[in-house]
Amino acid sequence: MSDVFIALQDTDEARPIIEAILADNPKARLTHSPAMVKIDVPQRLVIRRRSIEEITGLPFDLQRIHVSLISLSGHIEEDDDEFVLSWKR
Amino acid sequence: MAVKAVKPYRFPPRDTVEKFPAPLLFIGWEDHFMFVAPICVPVPSEAPFQVVIDKVLPEAYGQHPDFARIEWDKVEWFRSGEPFRPDPAKSLKENGLGHKSVIRFRTPGLEGIGGAYF
Amino acid sequence: MDTRLEKKKLSLRERYHLMTRGLGWEPTYQPADKVFPFTTYEGIKIHDWDKFEDPFRLTMDAYWKYQGEKEKKLYAVIDAFAQNNGFLNISDARYLNAIKIFIQGVTPLEYYAHRGFAFAGRHFRGEGLRVACQMQSLDELRHTQTEIHAISPYNRFFNGFHHPRHWFDRMWYLSVPKSFFEDANTGGPFEFLTAISFSFEYVLTNLLFLPFMSGAAYNGDLSTVTFGFSAQSDESRHMTLGIECIKFMLEQDEANVPIVQHWIDKWFWRGYRVLTLVGMMMDYMLPKRVMSWREAWEIYGEQNGGALFNDLARYGIREPAGFRDAIDGKDHISHQAWLTFYTYNPLAAFHTWVPTDAELDWLSAKYPESFDKYYRPRLLYLREQEKAGKPVANKNLPLLCNVCQIPMFFTEPGNPRMICYRESVYEGERYHFCSDHCKAIFDHEPEKYVQSWLPVQQILQGNCFKPGTDPTAPGFDPVAAVLDYYELNVGRDNFWYEGSEDQRNFAAWRAAAQNN
């Protein structure tokens, strides 16, 4: 089973996104490098808008992740509520 | 195979022999990476092969401590990767070397500095 | 406080469709194939252009909004960096030589990418693909500009930054990235996308930007980290365009599969060869290191690339032909490249050096299979010669690979003792290559690569001297004439770091910064 990954900047704005990913993907593995965070998950990684909003208490547009995104792998599916990376869709 | 193109696609090769002072010869010294890659030198095709040994190689590799220790009668030569015995008295052309030919030489017993092929 | 009104908003999907579809039209004054003359000749068959969809569903209004935010953040940091003498806070001035390579060799590629995507956006049909290419074209122009802005503060204090645009078209080692991108830009739009969006952006750029930008952060280069990550946030979108475009071609027609496979083979290898420079930057040029080239290759090349090609197997795509040989090279190429630049340093616009003992030990630990056996003794000899005042300088012109244009220092897969030689004869002319894969690229399109502008051959043809130079004049020094043509500041831009003006200045300024 292959991993998908997402890399985000290690910034204040990205922190709730990172937290939400770790909460919603129990198999997530986090690696810190200077200035960035890489998260690997087997097969499928999901980012949920609601989870981020629950952490910050503010409305969040999923497209805002573009501001913090560094890199990713896998196929992408995005709608208003979820952003999903996966292999073999 | 050929290039796919919307119009006829043909351009002259950029490095034909008449553009150089003399045909290019590429030479590599096996097991010696100090000068990283085979060298590229223009050498007239009428020049005897001895010129390579007497002039071209000392200029290129003389700085290397192994160079003075080469026993030239034991050197093994290769032309386009195949073993070959150049006749030093004959010209490059007569030795089958043309524009952009590549030759290599191996110097048995000499394997570069620190045994690291340098 | 305002109450947030839950307006009935359009969904992301609906917005995307409204903002991208129906923007194109069927031409009536001219037949469509005259308006779009490049969409079919490469042999790619497309039945329904609308099947291409950007999974991010980014529309132009959202694009401007987020890009504007990124720019504001970036320029705030660049200003702060310059105002606070940021150039004094880097780990060591050796580090800046990696940034010199970046502005000399990478930034001009961003501009080429801008032009390439403008071309692709113009010549594709289907609005989804056109909009995605247009955004990327704008991104790439932004990257060119922000990199120049972010790196320019260093030009006020250090050598090797002053003339990148001039060097890009002339300097021998810059013909490697230049010819790579010109090869892509002179392909058709589909090959271009496979080359740049897929093979380079999706498969390989992680190797450049992630460890490198993280490395910049580690070495205190605030300016580079910020432009790097600002650019990289666009990169995810580019990578997505890459994989979506590959799937689009593969799903549209089975006959596309072998064409795409050939492009993947070619462009994986072309990109991998260019990244040799990055390997060298990671292993040798960062005073504080994040990871080795080998480790980065294993994560992003082998694991991530492996996962991708496993996934694409369902379309009949296999891993690139050069994948195994690339894996074989991971223990060697960064060292081979560094030794090349060290011995050719009199001819390059950045500095090299022999690593410190601690750095040599780091390299031994990271490269247990190869470093102590092949490369440490070589570096120690160079150090010894440098200390004795006779640094090893290579004055020979090297044989260059006719495709990647790198001096032929790469070794045979499985045999690091033997240089890899390959050759082809085409219409009576002989051509040389560094590998089976560069040879295969040539053999597939020889008419293209017979035109290669190989710096060594150009020097020998007398094309790399300034107008008015007389090579027959007594005492003519061809090397000096070539450096003059490059407009290199001899003695300041080139030669080894030890004893350089950069080294002296940095030490003096650091000392001054800590005292009154």
XYZ file of C-alpha atoms in Angstrom:
723
model
C 0.000 0.000 0.000
C 1.524 3.317 -1.074
C 1.548 6.487 0.962
C 0.170 9.800 -0.124
C 1.634 12.904 1.438
C 1.059 16.568 1.908
C 3.706 19.118 2.874
C 2.702 22.383 4.500
C 4.565 25.401 5.731
C 5.229 25.423 9.433
C 3.287 28.627 10.092
C 0.558 29.909 12.304
C -1.943 29.791 9.479
C -1.143 26.161 8.670
C -1.279 24.929 12.254
C -5.056 24.290 12.459
C -4.896 22.518 9.081
C -2.127 20.259 10.354
C -4.036 19.603 13.560
C -7.188 18.740 11.643
C -5.315 16.339 9.358
C -3.802 14.526 12.334
C -7.225 14.253 13.976
C -9.014 13.014 10.865
C -6.333 10.576 9.671
C -5.412 8.212 12.492
C -2.618 6.626 10.463
C -0.945 9.944 9.681
C 2.795 10.220 10.299
C 4.221 13.668 10.795
C 7.786 14.725 9.972
C 9.128 18.127 10.915
C 11.853 19.747 8.813
C 13.074 23.308 9.140
C 10.143 25.570 8.130
C 7.947 22.721 6.920
C 5.845 19.777 7.971
C 5.292 16.636 5.909
C 2.418 14.293 6.630
C 2.298 10.783 5.163
C -0.779 8.593 5.247
C -1.243 5.155 3.680
C -3.456 5.297 0.583
C -5.778 8.182 1.477
C -5.548 11.519 3.244
C -8.536 13.718 3.996
C -8.762 17.348 5.080
C -12.176 18.341 6.416
C -13.332 21.928 6.461
C -15.473 21.333 9.540
C -12.552 19.994 11.541
C -10.512 23.103 10.822
C -13.440 25.346 11.674
C -13.960 23.530 14.966
C -10.348 24.183 15.914
C -10.302 27.865 14.990
C -13.918 28.751 15.598
C -13.909 30.630 12.299
C -15.330 29.835 8.883
C -12.692 28.376 6.586
C -12.630 28.140 2.820
C -10.735 24.981 1.866
C -9.102 26.795 -1.023
C -7.155 28.763 1.575
C -4.861 25.782 1.939
C -3.211 27.038 -1.258
C -1.554 29.718 0.826
C 0.161 27.152 3.076
C 0.648 24.254 0.682
C 4.143 23.188 -0.334
C 3.681 19.873 -2.055
C 1.541 16.772 -2.259
C 1.207 13.390 -3.939
C -1.685 11.262 -5.148
C -4.863 12.126 -6.997
C -6.753 15.137 -5.751
C -10.463 15.557 -5.174
C -11.791 18.712 -3.709
C -15.220 20.069 -2.975
C -16.501 22.614 -0.474
C -16.227 20.241 2.477
C -13.327 17.920 1.830
C -9.953 17.829 0.206
C -8.810 14.271 -0.513
C -5.541 12.799 -1.722
C -5.525 9.139 -2.722
C -4.026 6.465 -4.922
C -6.277 4.347 -7.191
C -9.471 6.280 -7.164
C 12.375 7.438 -35.645
C 11.933 11.001 -36.744
C 10.843 14.255 -35.201
C 7.141 14.923 -35.480
C 6.632 18.394 -36.843
C 4.054 20.497 -38.662
C 6.517 21.311 -41.463
C 9.576 19.597 -42.944
C 12.129 19.456 -40.165
C 15.751 19.388 -41.268
C 18.677 21.401 -39.992
C 22.385 21.050 -40.656
C 24.409 19.360 -37.924
C 26.159 22.023 -35.848
C 29.536 20.372 -35.325
C 30.744 19.217 -38.718
C 34.478 18.935 -39.247
C 35.018 21.999 -41.465
C 34.031 24.282 -38.590
C 37.017 23.300 -36.462
C 40.737 24.021 -36.753
C 41.201 20.234 -36.992
C 39.031 17.161 -36.485
C 38.090 16.561 -32.852
C 39.519 13.635 -30.976
C 38.077 12.555 -27.628
C 40.413 10.753 -25.244
C 39.757 9.125 -21.879
C 42.281 7.783 -19.354
C 40.774 4.755 -17.626
C 40.851 4.637 -13.806
C 41.803 8.320 -13.600
C 39.055 10.747 -12.633
C 41.150 13.788 -11.666
C 40.261 15.368 -14.984
C 36.695 14.075 -14.597
C 35.735 13.335 -18.202
C 37.290 12.381 -21.528
C 39.048 15.341 -23.117
C 38.227 17.002 -26.400
C 41.136 18.158 -28.599
C 41.441 19.140 -32.237
C 44.194 17.054 -33.896
C 44.975 17.107 -37.641
C 44.075 13.791 -39.253
C 47.453 13.627 -41.025
C 49.338 13.874 -37.718
C 51.034 10.624 -36.711
C 49.452 8.903 -33.732
C 52.755 9.461 -31.902
C 51.688 13.110 -31.537
C 48.922 12.001 -29.194
C 51.465 10.300 -26.941
C 54.183 12.941 -27.198
C 52.179 16.121 -27.160
C 48.420 15.837 -26.554
C 48.468 13.569 -23.527
C 51.355 15.246 -21.658
C 49.610 18.602 -22.035
C 46.337 17.199 -20.793
C 47.497 14.845 -18.064
C 51.111 15.785 -17.261
C 50.013 17.303 -13.942
C 48.947 13.866 -12.678
C 51.571 12.030 -10.585
C 50.789 8.743 -12.389
C 51.477 10.201 -15.793
C 55.273 10.083 -15.622
C 55.062 6.429 -14.555
C 53.181 5.217 -17.604
C 54.940 2.415 -19.478
C 53.761 3.197 -22.960
C 54.506 -0.230 -24.412
C 52.104 -1.757 -21.888
C 49.270 0.673 -22.493
C 46.000 -0.842 -23.723
C 44.043 1.228 -26.223
C 40.372 1.200 -27.098
C 38.598 2.801 -30.027
C 34.857 3.303 -29.492
C 35.186 0.821 -26.645
C 36.822 -1.949 -28.741
C 40.437 -2.999 -28.123
C 42.703 -1.502 -30.752
C 46.441 -1.301 -31.508
C 47.341 2.081 -32.892
C 50.440 2.310 -35.099
C 52.263 5.365 -33.678
C 54.041 6.076 -36.955
C 50.858 6.142 -39.000
C 48.475 9.060 -39.164
C 45.300 9.339 -37.123
C 43.348 8.779 -40.295
C 45.300 5.614 -41.134
C 44.624 4.431 -37.596
C 40.935 4.695 -38.355
C 40.350 7.837 -36.328
C 38.092 10.512 -37.766
C 36.208 13.578 -36.559
C 34.735 12.955 -33.100
C 36.306 9.518 -32.694
C 36.695 8.451 -29.096
C 39.692 6.531 -27.795
C 40.542 5.383 -24.296
C 43.729 4.106 -22.791
C 44.332 1.896 -19.784
C 47.622 2.011 -17.932
C 48.015 -1.344 -16.148
C 49.284 -1.023 -12.595
C 48.272 2.616 -12.344
C 44.913 3.108 -10.696
C 45.033 6.700 -9.578
C 45.626 8.405 -6.268
C 44.809 6.601 -3.044
C 43.559 3.572 -4.971
C 40.460 5.671 -5.612
C 40.839 5.961 -9.399
C 41.606 9.650 -9.142
C -21.013 42.970 15.174
C -22.390 41.816 11.905
C -24.274 38.613 11.800
C -22.876 36.322 9.188
C -25.523 35.788 6.562
C -25.616 32.290 5.192
C -26.137 33.290 1.588
C -27.065 30.540 -0.787
C -23.634 30.102 -2.248
C -22.767 28.233 -5.394
C -20.765 25.092 -4.725
C -17.126 24.944 -5.708
C -18.018 22.657 -8.571
C -20.729 24.958 -9.876
C -18.528 28.017 -9.581
C -15.746 26.284 -11.451
C -18.047 25.270 -14.275
C -19.549 28.728 -14.572
C -16.158 30.386 -14.575
C -14.323 28.076 -16.961
C -16.796 26.521 -19.350
C -18.237 28.280 -22.338
C -15.306 30.669 -22.445
C -14.070 29.196 -25.674
C -15.984 29.308 -28.910
C -16.006 27.610 -32.269
C -14.194 29.856 -34.734
C -16.119 30.785 -37.875
C -13.743 33.027 -39.829
C -11.085 30.334 -39.956
C -11.228 26.554 -39.639
C -10.443 25.355 -36.111
C -7.344 23.432 -37.162
C -5.822 26.624 -38.504
C -6.562 28.457 -35.284
C -5.131 25.581 -33.261
C -2.438 24.186 -35.544
C -0.512 22.255 -32.894
C -3.136 20.105 -31.214
C -2.957 17.016 -33.405
C 0.485 16.665 -34.981
C 2.063 15.004 -31.954
C -0.323 12.089 -32.454
C -2.308 12.545 -29.228
C -5.976 11.859 -29.804
C -8.488 13.860 -27.762
C -12.179 13.096 -28.131
C -13.615 15.343 -25.454
C -11.605 18.336 -24.257
C -14.136 19.059 -21.529
C -13.096 15.907 -19.707
C -10.106 17.794 -18.372
C -10.964 19.242 -15.025
C -8.754 21.024 -12.531
C -9.388 19.126 -9.295
C -8.620 22.257 -7.287
C -11.355 23.979 -9.282
C -9.535 27.239 -8.956
C -11.223 30.060 -10.795
C -9.545 33.237 -11.935
C -11.064 35.413 -9.190
C -9.914 33.028 -6.455
C -6.536 32.789 -8.162
C -5.948 36.540 -7.985
C -7.095 36.673 -4.397
C -4.690 34.007 -3.121
C -1.785 35.088 -5.296
C -2.195 38.652 -4.068
C -2.000 37.439 -0.477
C 1.104 35.416 -1.170
C 2.810 38.384 -2.791
C 2.053 40.704 0.122
C 3.511 38.228 2.583
C 6.573 37.662 0.456
C 7.440 41.294 -0.115
C 6.996 42.112 3.558
C 9.627 39.492 4.304
C 11.983 40.620 1.543
C 11.812 44.179 2.860
C 12.421 43.059 6.416
C 15.337 40.939 5.275
C 17.034 43.834 3.494
C 16.287 46.302 6.291
C 17.772 44.054 8.925
C 21.027 43.132 7.181
C 19.747 39.609 6.644
C 22.798 38.734 4.568
C 24.865 38.777 7.778
C 22.699 36.177 9.471
C 23.218 33.245 7.167
C 25.112 30.233 8.499
C 28.172 30.835 6.325
C 28.916 32.621 3.069
C 29.756 29.260 1.454
C 26.006 28.679 1.480
C 25.421 31.532 -0.960
C 27.097 29.608 -3.738
C 24.030 27.402 -3.888
C 21.954 30.552 -4.312
C 24.250 31.698 -7.107
C 23.539 28.462 -8.944
C 19.863 29.043 -8.298
C 19.732 32.545 -9.798
C 22.038 31.520 -12.655
C 20.450 28.210 -13.554
C 16.939 27.931 -12.115
C 15.434 31.421 -12.304
C 15.852 31.618 -16.103
C 13.963 28.316 -16.305
C 11.036 29.903 -14.519
C 10.903 32.418 -17.322
C 11.093 29.672 -19.943
C 8.242 27.951 -18.117
C 6.225 31.173 -18.253
C 6.625 31.218 -22.016
C 6.004 27.500 -22.392
C 2.717 27.614 -20.510
C 1.605 30.732 -22.354
C 2.167 28.747 -25.557
C 0.375 25.665 -24.254
C -2.519 27.755 -22.938
C -2.892 29.379 -26.339
C -2.731 26.184 -28.330
C -4.791 23.713 -26.367
C -8.454 23.431 -26.929
C -10.723 22.945 -23.941
C -11.114 25.730 -21.443
C -10.168 23.713 -18.363
C -6.722 23.002 -19.704
C -6.320 26.501 -21.102
C -7.207 28.194 -17.825
C -4.857 25.940 -15.858
C -2.006 26.703 -18.298
C -2.730 30.409 -18.169
C -2.559 30.447 -14.369
C 0.665 28.524 -14.435
C 2.136 30.887 -17.016
C 1.407 33.780 -14.659
C 2.818 31.860 -11.705
C 6.065 31.226 -13.516
C 6.484 34.882 -14.386
C 5.838 35.692 -10.739
C 8.522 33.201 -9.719
C 11.054 34.779 -12.062
C 10.365 38.204 -10.624
C 10.219 37.228 -6.973
C 13.411 35.198 -7.215
C 15.246 38.129 -8.760
C 13.878 40.438 -6.073
C 14.573 38.064 -3.203
C 18.127 37.270 -4.291
C 19.120 40.772 -5.392
C 20.045 41.980 -1.863
C 22.931 39.514 -1.997
C 24.205 41.099 -5.188
C 25.071 44.217 -3.211
C 27.524 42.302 -1.063
C 28.698 39.142 -2.794
C 30.209 38.107 -6.112
C 28.639 35.814 -8.687
C 25.186 37.433 -8.656
C 25.618 40.297 -11.066
C 25.115 38.858 -14.521
C 22.889 35.790 -14.560
C 20.921 36.732 -17.647
C 24.077 37.148 -19.704
C 25.619 33.958 -18.328
C 22.571 31.835 -18.990
C 23.066 32.056 -22.750
C 26.836 31.602 -22.665
C 28.295 29.900 -19.606
C 29.244 26.274 -20.231
C 27.490 24.677 -17.252
C 24.318 26.683 -17.777
C 23.802 25.045 -21.152
C 22.614 22.036 -19.136
C 19.438 23.640 -17.714
C 19.049 25.879 -20.763
C 19.085 23.047 -23.296
C 16.769 21.013 -21.067
C 14.082 23.675 -21.123
C 14.575 24.652 -24.751
C 14.071 21.003 -25.622
C 10.735 21.094 -23.784
C 9.639 24.448 -25.194
C 10.281 23.264 -28.739
C 8.103 20.190 -28.306
C 4.384 20.319 -29.011
C 1.953 21.358 -26.258
C 1.310 17.795 -25.086
C 4.963 16.886 -24.922
C 5.625 20.150 -23.105
C 3.044 19.329 -20.453
C 4.380 15.807 -20.032
C 7.918 17.172 -19.801
C 7.384 20.051 -17.424
C 4.102 19.530 -15.591
C 4.387 15.805 -15.145
C 7.979 14.597 -15.308
C 9.575 17.686 -13.870
C 6.970 19.209 -11.577
C 5.158 16.121 -10.394
C 7.923 13.558 -10.313
C 11.059 15.601 -9.686
C 10.570 19.143 -8.282
C 10.049 17.920 -4.752
C 13.707 17.006 -4.887
C 14.612 20.574 -5.670
C 12.286 22.622 -3.563
C 11.590 20.675 -0.424
C 15.052 19.822 0.828
C 16.485 22.939 -0.717
C 14.058 25.411 0.778
C 14.105 23.649 4.077
C 17.888 23.895 3.740
C 17.621 27.632 3.155
C 15.630 27.933 6.384
C 18.208 25.877 8.222
C 20.964 28.153 6.949
C 19.232 31.339 8.006
C 18.355 32.535 4.514
C 14.996 34.083 5.248
C 14.681 35.637 1.838
C 15.137 32.395 -0.080
C 12.894 30.358 2.210
C 10.120 32.818 1.719
C 10.267 33.032 -2.045
C 10.848 29.295 -2.169
C 7.749 28.417 -0.246
C 5.743 31.118 -1.946
C 6.704 29.600 -5.293
C 6.202 26.082 -4.010
C 2.629 26.823 -2.945
C 1.946 27.366 -6.660
C 3.872 24.209 -7.425
C 1.241 21.913 -5.906
C -1.189 23.298 -8.428
C 1.360 22.711 -11.191
C 1.974 19.162 -10.063
C -1.737 18.563 -10.101
C -1.952 19.871 -13.641
C 0.833 17.405 -14.465
C -0.874 14.302 -13.176
C -4.329 15.328 -14.381
C -2.980 15.984 -17.852
C -1.298 12.563 -17.979
C -4.506 10.852 -16.903
C -6.487 12.926 -19.378
C -4.305 11.809 -22.288
C -4.301 8.185 -21.146
C -8.058 8.097 -20.649
C -8.918 9.799 -23.931
C -7.498 7.148 -26.239
C -5.510 3.957 -25.854
C -3.328 4.961 -28.786
C -1.948 7.752 -26.635
C -0.318 5.331 -24.182
C 2.894 4.518 -26.116
C 3.420 8.179 -27.019
C 3.040 9.254 -23.414
C 5.278 6.419 -22.226
C 8.037 7.542 -24.550
C 7.756 11.106 -23.258
C 7.845 9.896 -19.663
C 11.001 7.887 -20.408
C 12.623 10.851 -22.082
C 11.643 13.559 -19.648
C 12.217 11.601 -16.496
C 15.793 11.115 -17.626
C 16.291 14.664 -18.872
C 15.020 16.015 -15.535
C 17.026 13.547 -13.499
C 20.222 14.622 -15.248
C 19.518 18.307 -14.554
C 18.978 17.461 -10.894
C 22.591 16.321 -10.624
C 23.270 19.964 -9.791
C 20.729 19.838 -6.979
C 22.304 16.717 -5.540
C 25.597 18.528 -5.373
C 23.995 21.566 -3.736
C 22.410 19.414 -1.036
C 25.446 17.309 -0.228
C 28.163 19.921 -0.489
C 26.855 23.463 -0.488
C 24.616 23.716 2.561
C 26.763 24.323 5.653
C 23.837 23.084 7.728
C 22.372 20.062 6.009
C 18.797 18.847 6.134
C 19.201 15.507 4.374
C 21.487 13.956 1.808
C 20.708 13.763 -1.879
C 20.464 10.023 -1.478
C 17.860 10.312 1.291
C 15.847 12.863 -0.666
C 16.022 10.658 -3.750
C 14.809 7.652 -1.756
C 11.827 9.532 -0.349
C 10.760 11.564 -3.353
C 12.228 9.568 -6.228
C 11.928 5.954 -5.181
C 9.011 5.882 -2.734
C 6.877 8.651 -4.128
C 7.765 7.999 -7.760
C 7.313 4.276 -7.160
C 3.808 4.835 -5.752
C 2.916 6.986 -8.730
C 4.055 4.494 -11.358
C 2.321 1.656 -9.518
C -0.829 3.689 -9.754
C -0.405 4.487 -13.439
C 0.136 0.803 -14.233
C -3.639 0.454 -14.675
C -3.312 2.557 -17.832
C -0.468 0.418 -19.146
C 2.225 2.863 -18.055
C 5.411 1.435 -16.533
C 8.148 3.146 -14.590
C 10.473 5.301 -16.721
C 13.131 3.359 -18.637
C 15.916 5.098 -16.704
C 14.413 4.593 -13.249
C 16.714 1.715 -12.194
C 19.822 3.473 -13.459
C 18.759 6.606 -11.601
C 18.520 4.535 -8.409
C 21.966 3.122 -9.118
C 23.365 6.634 -9.460
C 22.200 7.888 -6.064
C 25.473 6.987 -4.346
C 27.617 8.777 -6.885
C 26.295 11.675 -8.919
C 26.480 14.424 -6.286
C 30.136 13.605 -5.574
C 31.063 13.295 -9.231
C 29.474 16.665 -9.970
C 31.177 18.416 -7.054
C 34.596 17.089 -8.092
C 33.913 18.358 -11.594
C 33.048 21.860 -10.452
C 35.945 21.911 -8.028
C 38.496 21.125 -10.705
C 36.813 23.464 -13.204
C 36.305 26.248 -10.652
C 38.491 28.763 -12.513
C 35.775 28.708 -15.208
C 32.648 28.957 -13.021
C 30.825 31.931 -11.500
C 30.571 30.471 -8.007
C 32.989 29.015 -5.488
C 33.702 25.429 -4.476
C 35.776 23.984 -1.638
C 36.859 20.778 0.005
C 34.428 19.918 2.819
C 35.625 20.151 6.426
C 36.481 16.962 8.311
C 33.108 17.003 10.043
C 31.413 17.345 6.671
C 33.450 14.496 5.221
C 32.299 12.345 8.139
C 28.698 13.327 7.484
C 29.126 12.265 3.860
C 30.695 8.949 4.933
C 27.718 8.263 7.169
C 25.221 9.168 4.471
C 27.044 7.265 1.713
C 28.469 4.172 3.380
C 28.651 2.281 0.073
C 30.605 4.787 -1.916
C 32.071 7.770 -0.131
C 35.108 6.396 1.692
C 36.008 4.091 -1.150
C 35.814 6.498 -4.066
C 35.323 10.081 -3.042
C 36.970 10.861 0.287
C 40.480 10.032 -0.986
C 39.900 12.279 -3.982
C 38.762 15.188 -1.826
C 41.662 14.709 0.570
C 44.101 14.881 -2.315
C 42.467 18.104 -3.526
C 42.740 19.548 -0.025
C 46.410 18.604 0.187
C 47.157 20.214 -3.170
C 45.197 23.322 -2.246
C 47.132 23.653 1.012
C 50.385 23.260 -0.900
C 49.339 26.209 -3.036
C 48.741 24.230 -6.232
C 45.008 23.566 -6.363
C 44.052 21.063 -9.045
C 42.650 23.004 -11.984
C 41.432 21.172 -15.032
C 42.425 23.021 -18.172
C 41.145 20.373 -20.574
C 37.946 20.833 -22.488
C 35.712 17.862 -21.705
C 33.669 15.638 -23.965
C 30.020 16.590 -23.393
C 26.995 14.358 -23.753
C 25.204 15.450 -26.911
C 21.807 15.362 -25.178
C 22.115 16.441 -21.529
C 25.269 18.470 -22.323
C 26.915 17.440 -19.044
C 30.643 16.559 -19.214
C 30.850 12.787 -19.519
C 31.794 11.999 -15.935
C 28.910 9.648 -15.137
C 29.946 6.071 -14.552
C 28.537 2.757 -15.763
C 25.591 1.501 -13.727
C 27.084 -0.968 -11.268
C 30.658 0.113 -11.973
C 31.697 3.465 -10.492
C 35.244 2.899 -11.746
C 34.343 3.142 -15.408
C 32.988 6.126 -17.321
C 29.863 5.330 -19.293
C 30.453 5.896 -23.007
C 27.731 5.521 -25.630
C 27.717 6.679 -29.221
C 25.565 6.822 -32.347
C 26.362 7.615 -35.953
C 23.713 9.613 -37.802
C 24.121 10.626 -41.429
C 27.860 10.096 -41.201
C 28.380 12.209 -38.059
C 29.356 10.689 -34.735
C 27.571 11.652 -31.489
C 28.452 10.779 -27.891
C 26.272 10.193 -24.853
C 26.635 9.728 -21.111
C 24.089 6.922 -20.810
C 21.765 4.527 -22.604
C 18.928 6.924 -21.924
C 20.494 10.040 -23.415
C 21.444 7.905 -26.419
C 17.864 6.645 -26.745
C 16.594 10.239 -26.694
C 18.960 11.130 -29.522
C 18.185 8.029 -31.563
C 14.478 8.802 -31.377
C 14.839 12.359 -32.730
C 18.334 12.765 -34.165
C 17.289 15.753 -36.337
C 16.653 17.697 -33.159
C 19.881 16.965 -31.308
C 22.254 17.392 -34.245
C 21.602 21.076 -33.528
C 22.822 20.950 -29.909
C 24.797 24.067 -28.954
C 27.569 22.313 -27.084
C 29.743 24.843 -25.241
C 32.992 22.946 -25.824
C 32.422 22.695 -29.559
C 31.345 26.324 -29.671
C 34.546 27.421 -27.937
C 36.616 25.395 -30.403
C 34.704 26.850 -33.345
C 35.699 30.310 -32.131
C 32.134 31.335 -31.289
C 32.787 32.169 -27.648
C 35.090 35.139 -28.007
C 34.039 38.776 -28.020
C 33.801 40.429 -31.430
C 37.200 41.703 -32.495
C 39.132 38.969 -30.695
C 41.987 37.663 -32.800
C 42.758 34.050 -31.896
C 45.816 34.106 -34.179
C 47.476 36.997 -32.291
C 50.755 36.075 -30.586
C 50.284 34.954 -26.989
C 46.526 34.538 -27.451
C 45.030 33.024 -24.287
C 41.826 31.213 -25.245
C 40.702 30.663 -21.650
C 41.031 34.359 -20.834
C 39.159 35.205 -24.030
C 36.302 32.868 -23.127
C 36.044 34.287 -19.587
C 35.976 37.754 -21.127
C 33.133 36.634 -23.381
C 31.301 35.336 -20.308
C 31.915 38.743 -18.633
C 33.085 36.957 -15.550
C 34.929 39.058 -12.962
C 38.077 36.971 -12.922
C 39.456 36.570 -9.422
C 36.180 37.550 -7.773
C 33.375 35.455 -9.277
C 35.460 32.348 -9.917
C 38.115 30.202 -8.169
C 37.868 28.384 -4.857
C 36.108 29.702 -1.771
C 39.205 29.523 0.388
C 40.863 32.902 0.008
C 37.978 34.419 -1.967
C 36.709 37.959 -1.556
C 33.337 36.553 -0.403
C 35.068 34.669 2.390
C 37.114 37.695 3.503
C 34.191 40.107 3.376
C 31.806 37.854 5.228
C 34.326 37.309 8.015
C 35.026 41.037 8.246
C 31.350 42.037 8.254
C 30.432 39.421 10.804
C 33.188 40.670 13.061
C 32.035 44.239 12.534
C 28.442 43.301 13.328
C 29.461 42.018 16.745
C 31.643 44.974 17.693
C 31.485 48.741 17.494
